[in-house]
Coordinates of C-alpha atoms and ligand atoms in Angstrom, one line a residue:
Chain Y
M101 CA -38.7 54.0 -42.9
A102 CA -41.9 55.6 -44.3
E103 CA -43.3 53.6 -47.1
I104 CA -46.6 53.9 -49.0
S105 CA -49.0 51.0 -49.4
E106 CA -52.1 50.5 -51.2
I107 CA -55.4 49.4 -49.3
I108 CA -58.7 49.1 -50.8
C109 CA -61.4 50.5 -48.7
V110 CA -64.3 48.2 -48.2
T111 CA -66.4 50.6 -46.0
C112 CA -68.7 51.6 -48.9
P113 CA -69.7 50.2 -52.5
K114 CA -67.3 52.8 -54.1
G115 CA -64.2 50.6 -53.0
C116 CA -61.6 53.4 -53.2
T117 CA -58.0 52.5 -53.4
L118 CA -56.3 54.4 -50.8
R119 CA -52.6 55.2 -50.7
V120 CA -51.4 55.0 -47.1
K121 CA -48.1 56.6 -46.1
H122 CA -46.9 54.6 -42.8
E123 CA -44.1 53.4 -40.7
G124 CA -44.9 50.0 -39.9
K125 CA -48.1 50.0 -38.3
Q126 CA -48.1 53.6 -37.6
V127 CA -50.0 55.6 -40.1
L128 CA -48.6 59.0 -41.1
E129 CA -50.9 60.1 -43.9
V130 CA -53.9 58.7 -45.8
L131 CA -53.7 60.2 -49.4
D132 CA -57.1 59.5 -50.9
G133 CA -60.6 58.6 -50.1
C134 CA -63.2 60.2 -47.3
K135 CA -62.9 60.5 -43.6
R136 CA -64.4 56.9 -43.2
G137 CA -61.8 55.9 -45.7
E138 CA -59.1 57.2 -43.3
E139 CA -60.4 55.4 -40.5
Y140 CA -60.6 52.3 -42.4
A141 CA -56.9 52.6 -43.5
I142 CA -55.7 53.1 -39.9
C143 CA -57.9 50.0 -38.7
E144 CA -56.6 48.0 -41.5
L145 CA -53.0 48.5 -40.7
Q146 CA -53.3 48.1 -36.8
D147 CA -56.2 45.8 -36.1
P148 CA -58.2 44.6 -39.5
R149 CA -61.8 43.8 -38.8
R150 CA -64.8 42.7 -40.8
M151 CA -68.5 42.5 -40.5
V152 CA -69.2 38.5 -40.3
A153 CA -72.5 37.0 -41.4
S154 CA -73.5 33.2 -41.0
T155 CA -76.3 31.2 -39.8
V156 CA -77.2 29.0 -36.7
R157 CA -79.5 26.2 -36.3
V158 CA -83.0 26.8 -35.0
D159 CA -85.2 24.3 -33.6
G160 CA -89.0 24.4 -34.7
G161 CA -88.8 27.3 -37.0
L162 CA -90.2 28.1 -40.4
H163 CA -86.7 27.5 -41.7
P164 CA -84.0 25.2 -40.3
L165 CA -81.6 28.1 -39.9
V166 CA -81.7 31.8 -38.9
P167 CA -79.2 34.1 -40.3
V168 CA -76.9 36.1 -37.9
Y169 CA -74.4 38.8 -38.2
T170 CA -71.6 40.3 -35.7
K171 CA -73.0 43.5 -34.1
K172 CA -69.8 45.2 -34.9
A173 CA -66.7 44.6 -37.3
F174 CA -64.9 41.5 -35.8
P175 CA -61.3 40.8 -35.7
K176 CA -60.1 39.4 -39.0
H177 CA -57.7 36.6 -37.4
L178 CA -60.7 35.1 -35.2
I179 CA -63.3 34.8 -38.1
P180 CA -62.3 31.1 -38.7
D181 CA -62.9 30.6 -34.8
L182 CA -66.1 32.3 -34.9
A183 CA -67.2 30.3 -37.9
R184 CA -66.6 27.1 -36.0
A185 CA -68.3 28.5 -32.7
L186 CA -71.3 29.3 -34.8
R187 CA -71.7 25.8 -36.3
N188 CA -72.3 24.5 -32.9
V189 CA -75.1 27.0 -31.8
E190 CA -78.7 25.8 -31.8
I191 CA -81.6 28.0 -30.6
P192 CA -85.4 27.5 -30.1
A193 CA -88.0 29.2 -32.3
P194 CA -89.6 31.8 -32.2
V195 CA -86.5 34.1 -32.8
K196 CA -86.7 37.9 -32.9
I197 CA -84.6 40.2 -34.9
N198 CA -81.7 41.5 -33.0
Q199 CA -81.9 38.8 -30.4
V200 CA -78.5 37.9 -29.2
V201 CA -77.5 34.4 -30.4
L202 CA -74.0 34.4 -29.1
P203 CA -72.9 37.0 -26.6
N204 CA -69.6 38.3 -26.2
A205 CA -68.0 36.2 -29.1
L206 CA -64.6 34.7 -28.3
G207 CA -64.3 37.3 -25.4
T208 CA -64.3 40.2 -28.0
G209 CA -67.2 41.9 -26.3
I210 CA -68.9 41.7 -29.4
D211 CA -72.4 40.1 -29.8
V212 CA -73.8 38.0 -32.6
V213 CA -77.4 38.8 -33.3
A214 CA -80.1 37.3 -35.5
S215 CA -80.7 39.5 -38.7
R216 CA -84.4 38.7 -38.9
D217 CA -87.4 37.2 -37.0
M218 CA -87.8 33.4 -37.4
P219 CA -91.5 32.3 -36.7
K220 CA -92.2 29.3 -34.9
V221 CA -94.3 26.6 -36.8
A222 CA -96.4 23.9 -35.4
A223 CA -94.4 20.7 -35.5
Chain B
M875 CA -112.1 36.5 -51.3
K876 CA -111.9 40.0 -52.7
T877 CA -111.1 40.4 -56.5
N878 CA -111.0 44.0 -57.2
Y879 CA -108.0 46.0 -56.2
D880 CA -106.6 49.5 -56.7
V881 CA -103.0 48.4 -57.0
I882 CA -101.7 44.6 -57.2
V883 CA -98.0 44.2 -56.8
I884 CA -96.4 41.0 -58.2
G885 CA -93.3 39.8 -56.1
S886 CA -92.3 40.8 -52.4
G887 CA -88.6 41.5 -52.9
P888 CA -87.6 45.4 -51.9
G889 CA -89.0 46.5 -55.2
G890 CA -92.5 45.0 -54.5
L891 CA -92.6 46.0 -50.8
A892 CA -91.6 49.6 -51.5
A893 CA -94.2 49.9 -54.4
A894 CA -96.9 48.5 -52.0
I895 CA -96.0 51.0 -49.2
A896 CA -95.7 54.0 -51.6
A897 CA -99.3 53.0 -53.1
K898 CA -100.8 53.0 -49.9
E899 CA -99.1 56.3 -48.8
N900 CA -100.4 57.7 -52.0
G901 CA -104.1 57.1 -51.6
A902 CA -104.7 53.6 -53.0
D903 CA -107.2 51.8 -50.6
D904 CA -106.9 48.2 -51.7
V905 CA -103.4 47.2 -52.1
L906 CA -102.5 43.3 -52.6
I907 CA -99.0 41.8 -52.9
I908 CA -98.7 38.3 -54.6
E909 CA -95.8 36.3 -53.7
R910 CA -95.0 32.8 -54.8
D911 CA -92.6 32.0 -51.8
V912 CA -94.0 31.1 -48.4
E913 CA -92.9 34.5 -46.9
L914 CA -92.5 38.2 -48.0
G915 CA -88.8 39.5 -48.7
G916 CA -87.7 38.2 -52.1
I917 CA -83.9 37.3 -53.0
L918 CA -82.8 39.6 -49.6
L919 CA -83.8 36.9 -47.4
Q920 CA -80.9 34.4 -48.7
C921 CA -78.4 37.4 -48.8
I922 CA -77.4 37.2 -45.4
H923 CA -74.2 39.2 -45.8
N924 CA -73.8 42.8 -44.7
G925 CA -73.6 45.6 -47.3
F926 CA -77.6 46.8 -47.5
G927 CA -78.8 50.1 -46.7
L928 CA -75.9 52.3 -46.9
Q929 CA -77.3 54.8 -49.3
L930 CA -80.8 54.9 -47.7
F931 CA -80.2 54.3 -44.0
N932 CA -76.5 55.1 -43.8
E933 CA -76.0 51.7 -42.1
D934 CA -74.6 48.4 -43.0
M935 CA -77.3 45.8 -42.5
P936 CA -77.7 42.1 -43.6
G937 CA -80.1 41.5 -46.4
P938 CA -82.8 40.0 -44.2
T939 CA -82.6 43.1 -41.9
Y940 CA -83.2 45.3 -44.6
A941 CA -86.1 43.3 -45.8
Q942 CA -87.8 43.0 -42.4
Y943 CA -87.8 46.9 -42.1
Y944 CA -90.0 47.0 -45.1
I945 CA -92.0 43.7 -44.4
D946 CA -93.1 45.2 -41.1
K947 CA -94.1 48.5 -42.7
V948 CA -96.0 46.8 -45.4
K949 CA -97.9 44.8 -42.5
A950 CA -98.4 48.1 -40.5
H951 CA -99.8 49.9 -43.5
G952 CA -102.6 47.1 -44.0
V953 CA -101.5 46.0 -47.3
E954 CA -102.8 42.5 -48.1
T955 CA -100.8 39.7 -49.0
L956 CA -101.2 36.2 -50.9
M957 CA -98.2 33.9 -50.2
D958 CA -97.3 30.7 -51.9
T959 CA -99.3 32.1 -55.1
M960 CA -97.9 32.0 -58.3
V961 CA -99.1 34.6 -60.9
L962 CA -99.5 32.7 -64.2
D963 CA -100.8 35.2 -66.7
I964 CA -101.8 39.0 -67.0
S965 CA -103.9 40.6 -69.6
P966 CA -103.2 44.4 -70.9
Q967 CA -106.6 45.1 -69.3
R968 CA -104.7 44.5 -65.8
E969 CA -106.5 41.1 -65.2
I970 CA -104.4 38.8 -63.2
F971 CA -104.7 34.9 -63.2
A972 CA -102.9 33.2 -60.3
I973 CA -102.8 29.9 -58.6
N974 CA -102.9 28.9 -54.8
K975 CA -102.9 25.6 -53.2
D976 CA -105.8 26.5 -50.9
L977 CA -107.8 29.1 -52.9
G978 CA -107.3 27.4 -56.3
Y979 CA -107.4 29.3 -59.4
L980 CA -107.6 33.2 -59.0
D981 CA -109.0 35.7 -61.3
L982 CA -108.3 39.2 -60.0
Q983 CA -108.7 42.7 -61.3
A984 CA -106.3 45.5 -60.7
K985 CA -106.8 49.3 -61.7
A986 CA -102.9 49.4 -61.8
I987 CA -100.2 46.7 -61.8
V988 CA -96.5 46.7 -60.4
L989 CA -94.4 44.1 -61.8
A990 CA -91.6 43.3 -59.2
M991 CA -90.7 39.9 -60.2
G992 CA -86.9 40.4 -59.9
C993 CA -84.6 38.4 -62.0
R994 CA -83.2 34.9 -62.5
E995 CA -79.8 33.6 -63.0
R996 CA -78.2 32.6 -66.4
T997 CA -77.7 28.8 -66.1
R998 CA -75.3 26.3 -67.9
A999 CA -77.5 26.1 -71.0
Q1000 CA -77.3 29.8 -71.6
I1001 CA -73.4 30.0 -71.5
M1002 CA -73.3 26.7 -73.6
L1003 CA -70.8 25.0 -71.2
P1004 CA -69.5 22.0 -72.9
G1005 CA -68.4 18.5 -71.3
A1006 CA -70.2 15.8 -69.4
R1007 CA -73.5 16.5 -67.4
P1008 CA -72.9 15.2 -63.9
A1009 CA -74.5 16.2 -60.9
G1010 CA -72.9 19.1 -59.0
V1011 CA -73.4 22.1 -61.3
Y1012 CA -75.4 24.8 -59.7
T1013 CA -76.0 28.5 -60.2
A1014 CA -74.4 30.5 -57.3
G1015 CA -77.9 31.9 -56.1
T1016 CA -79.3 28.3 -55.9
A1017 CA -76.3 27.3 -53.7
Q1018 CA -76.8 30.4 -51.7
R1019 CA -80.4 29.5 -50.9
F1020 CA -79.1 25.9 -49.9
V1021 CA -76.7 27.2 -47.7
N1022 CA -78.3 30.1 -46.1
V1023 CA -82.0 29.1 -45.8
E1024 CA -82.3 25.5 -46.2
G1025 CA -79.1 24.3 -44.5
H1026 CA -77.3 22.0 -46.8
M1027 CA -74.1 22.0 -48.4
P1028 CA -73.9 21.3 -52.1
G1029 CA -70.2 20.2 -52.1
N1030 CA -66.9 20.2 -50.6
K1031 CA -64.5 21.4 -53.2
F1032 CA -65.7 24.4 -55.3
V1033 CA -64.7 26.1 -58.5
I1034 CA -66.7 29.1 -59.2
L1035 CA -67.2 30.6 -62.8
G1036 CA -67.9 34.4 -62.9
S1037 CA -66.7 37.1 -60.8
G1038 CA -70.0 38.7 -60.2
D1039 CA -71.1 39.5 -56.6
I1040 CA -73.1 36.5 -56.0
G1041 CA -70.1 34.3 -57.2
M1042 CA -67.7 36.1 -54.8
I1043 CA -70.1 36.2 -52.0
M1044 CA -70.6 32.5 -52.1
A1045 CA -66.8 32.0 -52.3
R1046 CA -66.5 33.4 -48.7
R1047 CA -69.7 31.8 -47.3
L1048 CA -68.6 28.3 -48.4
T1049 CA -65.2 29.0 -46.9
I1050 CA -66.7 30.2 -43.7
E1051 CA -68.8 27.0 -43.7
G1052 CA -65.6 25.0 -43.9
A1053 CA -65.5 24.1 -47.7
Q1054 CA -62.6 24.5 -50.0
V1055 CA -62.8 27.0 -53.0
E1056 CA -60.3 26.1 -55.5
R1057 CA -60.7 29.1 -57.8
V1058 CA -62.8 31.9 -59.2
L1059 CA -62.5 32.1 -63.0
E1060 CA -63.5 35.1 -65.1
I1061 CA -63.8 35.2 -68.8
M1062 CA -63.8 39.1 -68.9
P1063 CA -60.4 41.0 -68.6
Y1064 CA -62.1 42.7 -65.5
L1065 CA -63.8 41.8 -62.3
T1066 CA -67.9 42.1 -63.0
G1067 CA -68.7 42.5 -59.2
L1068 CA -67.9 45.1 -56.7
T1069 CA -64.4 45.8 -55.8
R1070 CA -65.3 45.5 -52.2
N1071 CA -66.4 42.2 -52.6
Y1072 CA -63.1 41.1 -54.3
V1073 CA -61.2 42.4 -51.1
Q1074 CA -63.5 41.0 -48.4
C1075 CA -64.6 37.8 -50.2
L1076 CA -61.8 36.6 -52.2
L1077 CA -58.5 38.6 -50.9
D1078 CA -59.3 38.1 -47.3
Y1079 CA -59.8 34.1 -47.5
G1080 CA -56.7 33.8 -50.1
I1081 CA -58.9 32.7 -52.7
T1082 CA -57.4 32.9 -56.2
L1083 CA -59.2 35.1 -59.1
Q1084 CA -58.2 34.5 -62.5
K1085 CA -59.3 36.8 -65.2
H1086 CA -59.6 35.9 -69.0
R1087 CA -60.0 32.5 -68.0
T1088 CA -63.0 30.1 -68.3
V1089 CA -64.1 26.6 -67.9
N1090 CA -63.4 24.5 -71.1
R1091 CA -64.9 21.3 -70.3
I1092 CA -66.5 19.6 -67.1
I1093 CA -65.2 16.2 -66.3
G1094 CA -66.9 13.6 -64.2
R1095 CA -69.8 10.9 -64.9
D1096 CA -72.3 10.9 -62.1
R1097 CA -70.8 13.8 -60.1
V1098 CA -68.3 16.4 -61.2
E1099 CA -64.8 15.5 -60.6
A1100 CA -62.8 18.3 -62.1
I1101 CA -62.9 21.1 -64.4
E1102 CA -60.6 21.9 -67.2
A1103 CA -59.8 25.8 -67.1
V1104 CA -58.3 27.7 -70.0
T1105 CA -57.2 31.2 -70.9
V1106 CA -59.2 32.9 -73.9
D1107 CA -57.9 35.6 -76.0
E1108 CA -60.0 38.9 -76.8
K1109 CA -62.4 37.0 -79.0
W1110 CA -63.1 34.3 -76.2
Q1111 CA -61.1 31.6 -78.3
P1112 CA -59.0 29.1 -76.0
V1113 CA -55.3 29.9 -75.8
P1114 CA -53.4 26.7 -76.7
G1115 CA -51.2 25.6 -74.0
T1116 CA -53.1 27.2 -71.1
K1117 CA -55.1 24.3 -70.1
E1118 CA -55.3 23.2 -66.4
I1119 CA -57.2 20.5 -64.7
I1120 CA -58.7 21.8 -61.3
P1121 CA -60.2 18.7 -59.3
C1122 CA -63.5 19.7 -57.6
D1123 CA -66.8 18.3 -56.8
T1124 CA -68.9 21.3 -57.5
L1125 CA -69.0 24.0 -59.9
L1126 CA -70.9 27.2 -59.3
L1127 CA -72.0 29.5 -62.1
S1128 CA -72.3 33.0 -61.3
V1129 CA -72.6 34.5 -64.7
G1130 CA -75.3 36.9 -64.8
L1131 CA -78.7 37.7 -64.0
I1132 CA -81.7 38.2 -66.4
P1133 CA -84.9 40.2 -65.5
E1134 CA -87.8 38.0 -65.2
N1135 CA -90.4 39.2 -67.8
E1136 CA -92.2 36.2 -69.1
L1137 CA -95.4 37.5 -67.4
S1138 CA -94.6 41.4 -68.7
K1139 CA -94.4 40.0 -72.3
K1140 CA -97.9 38.2 -71.9
A1141 CA -99.4 41.7 -70.9
G1142 CA -97.9 43.2 -74.0
V1143 CA -95.1 45.0 -72.3
L1144 CA -92.3 45.9 -74.5
L1145 CA -88.7 45.0 -73.5
D1146 CA -85.5 46.8 -74.2
P1147 CA -83.3 44.3 -75.9
I1148 CA -80.2 45.8 -73.9
T1149 CA -81.6 45.9 -70.4
N1150 CA -83.8 42.8 -70.9
G1151 CA -86.4 44.7 -69.1
P1152 CA -89.4 46.8 -70.0
Y1153 CA -89.0 50.3 -71.6
V1154 CA -90.2 52.5 -68.8
D1155 CA -90.8 56.2 -68.4
D1156 CA -89.5 58.3 -65.4
R1157 CA -92.5 57.0 -63.3
F1158 CA -91.7 53.4 -64.0
M1159 CA -94.8 52.8 -66.3
T1160 CA -94.3 50.6 -69.2
N1161 CA -95.7 50.9 -72.6
V1162 CA -99.0 49.2 -71.5
P1163 CA -101.0 51.9 -69.5
G1164 CA -101.5 51.1 -65.8
I1165 CA -98.8 48.5 -66.0
F1166 CA -95.5 49.6 -63.9
A1167 CA -92.4 47.8 -63.2
A1168 CA -89.9 48.2 -60.5
G1169 CA -86.6 46.7 -59.4
N1170 CA -84.6 43.9 -61.1
V1171 CA -87.5 43.3 -63.4
V1172 CA -86.4 46.7 -65.2
Q1173 CA -82.7 46.2 -64.9
V1174 CA -80.3 44.3 -62.8
Y1175 CA -79.3 46.7 -60.1
D1176 CA -76.3 46.4 -58.0
L1177 CA -77.5 48.3 -54.7
V1178 CA -80.9 47.4 -53.2
D1179 CA -81.3 51.1 -52.2
W1180 CA -82.1 52.1 -55.6
V1181 CA -84.5 49.1 -56.0
T1182 CA -86.4 50.5 -53.0
E1183 CA -86.5 53.9 -54.5
A1184 CA -87.5 52.7 -58.0
G1185 CA -90.3 50.6 -56.1
S1186 CA -91.6 53.8 -54.2
T1187 CA -91.6 55.5 -57.7
A1188 CA -93.5 53.0 -59.4
G1189 CA -95.9 52.7 -56.4
K1190 CA -96.7 56.3 -56.4
G1191 CA -97.4 56.1 -60.1
A1192 CA -99.6 53.0 -59.8
A1193 CA -101.8 54.7 -56.9
Q1194 CA -102.2 58.0 -59.1
F1195 CA -103.1 55.9 -62.1
A1196 CA -105.5 53.7 -60.2
L1197 CA -107.3 56.9 -58.6
A1198 CA -107.4 58.8 -61.9
E1199 CA -107.7 55.8 -64.2
K1200 CA -104.8 57.6 -66.1
L1201 CA -101.5 59.2 -65.6
E1202 CA -101.3 62.9 -66.4
T1203 CA -98.0 63.6 -68.1
G1204 CA -96.5 66.3 -70.0
E1205 CA -94.5 66.3 -73.2
E1206 CA -92.2 62.9 -73.0
I1207 CA -88.7 63.2 -74.4
P1208 CA -86.3 60.2 -75.1
L1209 CA -83.2 59.7 -72.8
K1210 CA -80.5 58.2 -74.9
A1211 CA -77.3 56.4 -74.3
G1212 CA -74.3 58.4 -75.6
E1213 CA -70.5 58.1 -75.4
N1214 CA -69.5 54.7 -73.5
I1215 CA -72.9 54.3 -72.2
R1216 CA -74.7 51.0 -72.7
Y1217 CA -78.1 51.9 -71.6
V1218 CA -80.1 54.5 -69.7
V1219 CA -83.1 53.9 -67.2
P1220 CA -85.6 55.2 -67.6
H1221 CA -86.0 55.4 -71.3
K1222 CA -87.9 58.7 -71.4
L1223 CA -88.5 61.7 -69.3
D1224 CA -92.0 63.7 -68.7
K1225 CA -90.9 67.3 -69.1
N1226 CA -93.2 68.3 -66.1
H1227 CA -91.9 65.7 -63.9
L1228 CA -89.0 67.9 -62.7
A1229 CA -91.5 70.6 -61.4
E1230 CA -92.6 68.0 -58.8
E1231 CA -89.3 66.6 -57.9
Q1232 CA -85.7 65.3 -59.1
V1233 CA -85.6 62.4 -61.6
R1234 CA -82.9 59.8 -61.1
L1235 CA -81.2 58.3 -63.9
Q1236 CA -79.1 55.0 -63.9
M1237 CA -76.9 53.7 -66.6
R1238 CA -74.0 51.4 -67.1
A1239 CA -70.6 52.1 -68.9
I1240 CA -69.6 49.9 -71.7
T1241 CA -66.0 49.7 -71.1
P1242 CA -64.0 50.5 -67.8
M1243 CA -62.5 53.9 -67.1
E1244 CA -60.2 53.8 -64.3
E1245 CA -59.6 57.6 -63.9
R1246 CA -61.6 60.5 -63.3
V1247 CA -64.6 60.9 -65.5
L1248 CA -67.4 63.2 -66.2
V1249 CA -71.0 61.9 -66.7
T1250 CA -73.0 64.6 -68.6
V1251 CA -76.5 64.6 -69.8
E1252 CA -76.9 66.8 -72.9
D1253 CA -79.5 68.0 -75.2
Q1254 CA -79.9 67.7 -78.7
N1255 CA -77.6 70.6 -79.3
G1256 CA -74.8 69.2 -76.9
E1257 CA -75.9 71.8 -74.3
V1258 CA -75.1 70.3 -70.8
V1259 CA -78.3 69.9 -68.7
T1260 CA -76.6 68.5 -65.6
K1261 CA -73.3 66.9 -64.9
K1262 CA -71.4 64.9 -62.3
G1263 CA -67.9 63.9 -61.7
E1264 CA -67.1 60.3 -60.7
P1265 CA -63.6 58.8 -59.6
Y1266 CA -64.0 56.0 -62.4
A1267 CA -66.5 54.3 -64.6
R1268 CA -66.9 50.4 -64.5
P1269 CA -69.4 48.3 -66.3
G1270 CA -70.0 46.1 -63.1
E1271 CA -71.3 49.1 -61.2
I1272 CA -74.4 51.4 -62.2
I1273 CA -73.8 55.0 -62.4
T1274 CA -76.5 57.3 -60.7
L1275 CA -77.2 60.7 -61.6
A1276 CA -80.2 62.8 -60.7
I1277 CA -81.7 65.7 -62.8
Q1278 CA -82.4 68.4 -60.2
P1279 CA -85.7 70.6 -60.6
K1280 CA -83.4 73.5 -61.3
A1281 CA -82.7 71.9 -64.6
Y1282 CA -86.4 72.4 -65.4
E1283 CA -86.0 75.3 -67.9
A1284 CA -83.0 73.7 -69.8
V1285 CA -85.2 70.5 -70.2
Q1286 CA -88.2 72.5 -71.3
R1287 CA -85.8 73.3 -74.4
A1288 CA -84.7 69.9 -75.2
T1289 CA -86.2 67.4 -77.8
S1290 CA -84.0 64.5 -76.5
L1291 CA -81.5 64.0 -73.8
T1292 CA -78.2 61.9 -74.1
V1293 CA -76.1 60.7 -71.3
N1294 CA -72.3 60.5 -72.0
V1295 CA -69.2 59.4 -69.8
R1296 CA -65.8 60.9 -70.8
K1297 CA -62.5 61.3 -69.4
R1298 CA -62.2 64.6 -67.5
Ligands
FAD160 C1 -77.1 37.1 -54.4 C2 -77.4 38.5 -54.3 C3 -76.4 39.4 -53.8 C4 -76.6 40.8 -53.6 N1 -75.9 41.6 -52.7 C5 -76.1 42.8 -52.3 C6 -75.4 43.8 -51.5 O1 -74.4 43.2 -50.9 N2 -75.9 45.1 -51.4 C7 -77.0 45.6 -52.1 O2 -77.3 46.8 -51.9 N3 -77.5 44.7 -53.1 C8 -77.4 43.4 -53.3 N4 -78.1 42.8 -54.2 C9 -79.1 43.3 -55.0 C10 -80.3 43.5 -54.3 O3 -80.5 42.5 -53.3 C11 -81.4 43.1 -55.5 O4 -81.2 44.0 -56.5 C12 -82.7 43.3 -54.9 O5 -83.0 42.5 -54.0 C13 -83.8 43.1 -56.0 O6 -85.1 43.3 -55.7 P1 -86.4 43.0 -56.5 O7 -87.5 43.4 -55.6 O8 -86.4 43.5 -57.6 O9 -86.2 41.5 -56.6 P2 -86.4 40.2 -55.6 O10 -85.9 40.4 -54.4 O11 -85.8 39.1 -56.6 O12 -87.8 39.7 -55.5 C14 -88.8 39.2 -56.6 C15 -89.9 38.4 -55.9 O13 -91.0 38.2 -56.9 C16 -91.5 36.8 -56.7 N5 -91.9 36.3 -58.0 C17 -91.3 36.2 -59.1 N6 -92.2 35.7 -60.2 C18 -93.3 35.7 -59.4 C19 -94.6 35.2 -59.9 N7 -94.9 34.7 -61.1 N8 -95.8 35.0 -59.1 C20 -95.4 35.4 -57.7 N9 -94.4 36.0 -57.4 C21 -93.3 35.9 -58.2 C22 -90.2 36.1 -56.3 O14 -90.5 34.8 -55.6 C23 -89.4 36.9 -55.4 O15 -89.8 36.9 -54.1 C24 -77.8 41.3 -54.4 C25 -78.4 40.6 -55.1 C26 -78.2 39.2 -55.1 C27 -79.3 38.3 -56.0
SF4_161 S1 -62.9 56.0 -48.8 FE1 -64.9 56.7 -48.3 S2 -65.9 56.6 -50.5 FE2 -64.1 55.5 -50.6 S3 -64.8 53.4 -50.2 FE3 -64.0 54.1 -48.4 S4 -65.9 54.9 -47.5 FE4 -66.3 54.8 -49.4

């Protein structure tokens, strides 16, 4: 049976409410929003993903942490596991922006990278 | 140390960085940024979440990545910087007094100044929260700095007051770091932050948001032990029989930001009581000649891209002022807030500016309109100069509309312009 669900698109700050006509996970039609919204709605029903940002510890850096993020949207159901994994990562300073901090996180093929440089400071 | 500069920028957030770059690119030789923190970047360095750069780069970047792009550019342009330096005073003649641990007391002269000090958070005192005064009450931004930059958790069990973006983003961040967020309370009948943040920060993590509800009382002697929540009516009066005690050890306040203008006032800059920022023209110059302002100092922005753009405009104006020791403008007309508009930035428009480039206006709605709306800019006779359709108007989100050079003729006939937002 086809049904219509409302999904709020988070792809851009507009945050459109999209009405999606679907049968289970099979999307028949996305009634509102733009092209990217349509992709989001399909993804949201079949394999919801989010960009994840966190921090990892740095040894000898200007700050004790460096911010990191997933290079691509990450499977939503694995986020708690990823958070736990990142809490155990520690890397030495200096850190360069885009440096891979956790390659192929949880076997997803997605790298977690540093979102800024972290200079080394003399101890 | 050099004491005379063409342009001095105060603050190194995205507004200040863009201003310094634009000043260099528009012919100013000696450009200096003064920053009280130990590094460039401003508030973006603690905003580690994604969501930056969608308008300008068409990319979804974390705050620090966005900042680094401009930091690298500032360095490449040969802008001078003074870190760990606090500006204490500015005179209307553009003299700047600052203090630095190594260099001591500094007395600098600028031909033009760009104020880019950002904003600060409303605190407990400003919203007059009753109850005990235990440890464990923080502003959301302070907690953000603790968790994202300094690496300590301010508590284990949180209640967040206010549904602004920083509050919602911290709800998610604390959850990811293993803390429990019991509730987000919002006194208004609507969300004050972006809808996307409601979805990806609260809904995704099963965090409950209650509207029309606030903290009635803080409980605890040395440390917060609980808060008492209560529903309020339209006049923000507690509704009897709606109290709930929520056990927690930390209360975060995300109850709004105020442009940081203590310095501006000292320089004689006049502030708009609605935005709490300076009155600015379309080149972001304040009422004091040669003193410009950009970013959250002018109005609290929701998107960093517009802060960068405003910084560029201000920096360009500052360079022009520094080189000519004045700014050539045509006749200036006021831009006014009309139907369902709380304020418009800039406050006035140089009629000749459109001959050069488009002029972007930004405003906020007073009450939410969850239907298609039409934003219009009209002259004194109700003649529409430009218009734009939007899917909705929400007080939490800035409305942006550019007056294009093709409206030049229409603007020449105007003695004032008013912005309205109406149902389609
Ligand atoms: C928590 C939070 C989350 C946000 N999330 C998003 C988002 O997801 N997407 C998005 O597009 N935008 C977001 N924004 C908005 C955007 O980041 C801000 O609007 C923007 O960073 C403001 O830039 P600014 O240059 O005006 O101020 P700031 O970045 O605040 O910089 C001001 C600088 O001035 C310095 N300063 C102040 N006073 C002095 C003084 N007297 N002497 C020397 N230096 C001084 C400060 O130290 C600071 O470095 C967010 C903002 C916040 C606060
Ligand atoms: S549907 Fe398109 S416009 Fe609407 S929020 Fe999604 S990406 Fe943005």
